[in-house]
Short mmCIF file of C-alpha atoms in Angstrom, two decimals:
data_model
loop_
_atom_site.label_atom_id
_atom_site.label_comp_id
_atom_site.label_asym_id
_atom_site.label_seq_id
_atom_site.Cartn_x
_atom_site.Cartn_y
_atom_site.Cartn_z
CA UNK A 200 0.00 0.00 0.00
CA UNK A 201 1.12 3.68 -0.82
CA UNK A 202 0.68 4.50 3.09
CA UNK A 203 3.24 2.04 3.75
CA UNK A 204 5.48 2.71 0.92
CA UNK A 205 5.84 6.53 2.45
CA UNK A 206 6.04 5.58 6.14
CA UNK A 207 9.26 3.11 5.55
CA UNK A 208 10.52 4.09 1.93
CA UNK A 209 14.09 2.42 2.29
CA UNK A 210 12.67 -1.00 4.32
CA UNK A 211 11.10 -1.95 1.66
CA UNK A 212 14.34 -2.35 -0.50
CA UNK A 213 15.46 -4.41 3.00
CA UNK A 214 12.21 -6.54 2.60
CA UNK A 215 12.89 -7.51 -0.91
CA UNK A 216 16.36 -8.53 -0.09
CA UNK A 217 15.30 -10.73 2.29
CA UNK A 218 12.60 -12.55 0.33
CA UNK A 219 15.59 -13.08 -2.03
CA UNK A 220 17.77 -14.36 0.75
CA UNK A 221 14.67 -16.54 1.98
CA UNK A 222 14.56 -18.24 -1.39
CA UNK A 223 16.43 -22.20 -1.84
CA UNK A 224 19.59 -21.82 -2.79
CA UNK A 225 20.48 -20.70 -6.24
CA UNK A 226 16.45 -19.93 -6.91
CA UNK A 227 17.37 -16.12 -6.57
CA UNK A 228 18.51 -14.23 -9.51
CA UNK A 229 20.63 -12.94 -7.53
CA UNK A 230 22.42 -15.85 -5.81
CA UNK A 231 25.95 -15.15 -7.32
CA UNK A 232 26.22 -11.99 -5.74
CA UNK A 233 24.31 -13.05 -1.87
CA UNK A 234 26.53 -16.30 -2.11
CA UNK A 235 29.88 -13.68 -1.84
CA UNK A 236 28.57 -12.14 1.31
CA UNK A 237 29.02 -12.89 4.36
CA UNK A 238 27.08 -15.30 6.73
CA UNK A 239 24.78 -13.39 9.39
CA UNK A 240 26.98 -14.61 12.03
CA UNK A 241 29.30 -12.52 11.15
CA UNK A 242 27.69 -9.44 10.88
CA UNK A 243 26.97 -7.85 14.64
CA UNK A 244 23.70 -6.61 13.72
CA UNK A 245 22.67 -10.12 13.63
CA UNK A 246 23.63 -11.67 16.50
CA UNK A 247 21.55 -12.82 19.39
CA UNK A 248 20.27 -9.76 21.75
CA UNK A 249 22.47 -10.90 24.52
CA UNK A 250 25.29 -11.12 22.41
CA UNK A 251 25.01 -7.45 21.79
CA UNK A 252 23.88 -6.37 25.23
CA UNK A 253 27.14 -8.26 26.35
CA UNK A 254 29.49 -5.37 24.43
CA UNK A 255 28.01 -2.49 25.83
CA UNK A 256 30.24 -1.83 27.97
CA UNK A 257 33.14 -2.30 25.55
CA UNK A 258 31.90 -0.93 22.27
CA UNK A 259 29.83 2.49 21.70
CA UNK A 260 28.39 -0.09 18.82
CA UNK A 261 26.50 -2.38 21.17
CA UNK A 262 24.35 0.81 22.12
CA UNK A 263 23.58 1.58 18.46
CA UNK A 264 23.04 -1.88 17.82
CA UNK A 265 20.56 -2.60 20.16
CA UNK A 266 18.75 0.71 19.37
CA UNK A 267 19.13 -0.16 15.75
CA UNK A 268 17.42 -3.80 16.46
CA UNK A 269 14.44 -1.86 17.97
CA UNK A 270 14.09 0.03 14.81
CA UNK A 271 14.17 -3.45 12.88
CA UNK A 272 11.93 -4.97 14.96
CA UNK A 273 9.24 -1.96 15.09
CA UNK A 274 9.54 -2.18 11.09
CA UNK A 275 9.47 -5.89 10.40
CA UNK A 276 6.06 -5.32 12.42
CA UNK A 277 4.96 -2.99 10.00
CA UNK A 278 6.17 -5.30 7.10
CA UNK A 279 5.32 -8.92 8.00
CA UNK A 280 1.38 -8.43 7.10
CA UNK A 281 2.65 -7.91 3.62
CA UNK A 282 6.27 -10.25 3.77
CA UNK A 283 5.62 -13.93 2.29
CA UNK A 284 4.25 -16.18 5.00
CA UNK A 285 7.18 -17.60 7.12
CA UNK A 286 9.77 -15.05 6.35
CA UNK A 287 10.55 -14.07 9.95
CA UNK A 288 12.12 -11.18 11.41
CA UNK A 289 15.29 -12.65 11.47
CA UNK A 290 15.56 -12.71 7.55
CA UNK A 291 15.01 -9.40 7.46
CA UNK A 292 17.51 -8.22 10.10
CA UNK A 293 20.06 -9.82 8.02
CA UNK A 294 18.98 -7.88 4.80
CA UNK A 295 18.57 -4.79 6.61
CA UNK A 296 22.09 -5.63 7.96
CA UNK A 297 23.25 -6.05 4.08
CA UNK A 298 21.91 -2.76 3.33
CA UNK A 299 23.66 -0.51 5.96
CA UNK A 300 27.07 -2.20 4.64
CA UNK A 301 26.68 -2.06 1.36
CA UNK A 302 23.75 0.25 -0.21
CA UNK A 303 24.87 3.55 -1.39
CA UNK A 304 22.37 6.49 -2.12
CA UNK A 305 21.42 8.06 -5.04
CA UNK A 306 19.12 10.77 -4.90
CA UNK A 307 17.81 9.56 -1.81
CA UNK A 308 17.17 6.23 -2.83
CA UNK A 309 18.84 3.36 -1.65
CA UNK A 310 20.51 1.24 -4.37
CA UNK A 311 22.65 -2.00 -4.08
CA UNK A 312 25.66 -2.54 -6.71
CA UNK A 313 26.70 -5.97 -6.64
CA UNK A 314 29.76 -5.43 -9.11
CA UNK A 315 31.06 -2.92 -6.37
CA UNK A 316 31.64 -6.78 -3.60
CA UNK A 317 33.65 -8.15 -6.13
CA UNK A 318 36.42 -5.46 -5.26
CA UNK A 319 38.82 -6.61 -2.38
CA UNK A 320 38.97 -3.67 -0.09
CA UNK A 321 41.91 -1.63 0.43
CA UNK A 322 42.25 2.10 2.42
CA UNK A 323 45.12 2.76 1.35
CA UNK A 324 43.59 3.36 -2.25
CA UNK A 325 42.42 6.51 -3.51
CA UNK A 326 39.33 5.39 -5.11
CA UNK A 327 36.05 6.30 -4.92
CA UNK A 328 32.46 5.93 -5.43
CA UNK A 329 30.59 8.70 -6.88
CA UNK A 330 27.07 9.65 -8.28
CA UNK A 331 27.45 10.10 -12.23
CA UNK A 332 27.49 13.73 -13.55
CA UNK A 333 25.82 12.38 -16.67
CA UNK A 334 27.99 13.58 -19.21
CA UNK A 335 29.68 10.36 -19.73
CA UNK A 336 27.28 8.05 -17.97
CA UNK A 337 23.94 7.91 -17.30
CA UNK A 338 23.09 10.59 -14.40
CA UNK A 339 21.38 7.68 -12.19
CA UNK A 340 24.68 5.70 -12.13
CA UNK A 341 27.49 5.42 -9.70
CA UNK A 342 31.01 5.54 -11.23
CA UNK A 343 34.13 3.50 -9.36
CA UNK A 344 36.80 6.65 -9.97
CA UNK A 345 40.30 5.42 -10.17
CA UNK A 346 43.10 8.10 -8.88
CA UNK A 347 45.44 6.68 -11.50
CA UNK A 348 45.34 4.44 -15.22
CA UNK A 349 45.24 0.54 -14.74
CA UNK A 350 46.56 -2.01 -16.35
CA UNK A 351 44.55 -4.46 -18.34
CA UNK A 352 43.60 -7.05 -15.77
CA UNK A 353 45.65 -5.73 -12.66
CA UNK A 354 43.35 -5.60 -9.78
CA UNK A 355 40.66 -2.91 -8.68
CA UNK A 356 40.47 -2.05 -4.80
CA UNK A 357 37.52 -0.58 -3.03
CA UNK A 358 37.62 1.03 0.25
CA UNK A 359 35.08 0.64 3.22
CA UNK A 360 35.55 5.00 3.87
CA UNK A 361 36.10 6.95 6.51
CA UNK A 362 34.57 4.95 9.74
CA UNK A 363 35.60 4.83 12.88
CA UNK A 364 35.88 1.29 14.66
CA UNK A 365 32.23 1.42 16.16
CA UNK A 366 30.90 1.80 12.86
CA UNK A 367 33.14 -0.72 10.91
CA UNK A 368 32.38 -3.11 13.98
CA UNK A 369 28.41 -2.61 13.30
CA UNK A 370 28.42 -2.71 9.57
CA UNK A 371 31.09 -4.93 8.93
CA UNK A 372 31.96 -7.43 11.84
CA UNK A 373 35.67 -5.75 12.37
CA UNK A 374 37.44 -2.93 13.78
CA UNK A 375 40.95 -1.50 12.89
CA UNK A 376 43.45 -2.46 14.79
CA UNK A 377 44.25 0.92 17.19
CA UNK A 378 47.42 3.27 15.93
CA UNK A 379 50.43 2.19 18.02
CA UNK A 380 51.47 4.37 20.93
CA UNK A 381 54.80 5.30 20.63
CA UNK A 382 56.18 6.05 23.99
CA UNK A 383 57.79 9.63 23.83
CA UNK A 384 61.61 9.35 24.93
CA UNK A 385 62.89 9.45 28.11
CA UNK A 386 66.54 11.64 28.64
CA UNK A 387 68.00 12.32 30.99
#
């Protein structure tokens, strides 16, 4: 319905992911790309509640998580009157949790770009992702900008941006590992 549609505009791109992740195996015209993705359990935003509740006193993420879950759950509500009998809330945690890692916006619509997880991820590369201008390509596309030529076949890097740890822990499953401390030098 049209009401629903403009109460939860983006959850409804997280609803059709998961009636494609819901689907056997290989059914999903999709599969190639959800078969390079990772497994819920690793993605926090999946995990059992108590799981999460357990890091809140170690991550700023398990706050955000939890609040984030709430947000899920109050939606899925919303949703499941309209979701394919038996696809549960968990299903659609785990697209939602798909989205915030890898949907990028494009005039306020969220989009997914499968060809974009084929990339191995890098930060020390200069690349980016970036709406089209639409002088060369079509204004709704995204563009992966390369700082510098490649070679034919040499590899293409992506980078996950800047995030702090918290957020790389809740969209990703993984923090950086903290900048050493050098210890200033003692004379004397």
């Amino acid at each position: 319905p049209e009401e629903l549609r403009a109460q939860l505009g983006d959850s409804l791109v997280a609803a059709a992911l998961a009636v494609e992740l819901d689907r056997p195996s290989g059914e999903s015209p999709i599969h190639p790309w959800l078969d390079l993705l990772p497994p819920a359990q690793q993605l926090p935003l999946c995990w059992p509640l108590d799981a999460i509740e357990a890091m809140l006193g170690h991550l700023g993420a398990g706050k955000r998580l939890l609040r984030l879950r709430r947000e899920l759950a109050y939606e899925y509500a919303l949703l499941a009157p309209h979701l394919p009998t038996g696809l549960g809330e968990a299903a659609y945690v785990h697209a939602s949790a798909y989205l915030l890692s890898r949907a990028y916006s494009i005039d306020g619509k969220l989009v997914l770009i499968p060809l974009i997880d084929m990339a191995n991820h890098n930060d020390d590369v200069p690349y980016a992702v970036e709406k089209s201008d639409g002088v060369f390509t079509p204004a709704d596309s995204l563009n992966l900008v390369l700082a510098a030529p490649r070679e034919r076949g040499a590899q293409v890097f992506s980078s996950y941006g800047a995030h702090c740890s918290s957020d790389l822990f809740q969209c990703f499953g993984f923090t950086r590992r903290p900048a050493r401390r050098l210890r200033p030098a003692v004379s004397g």
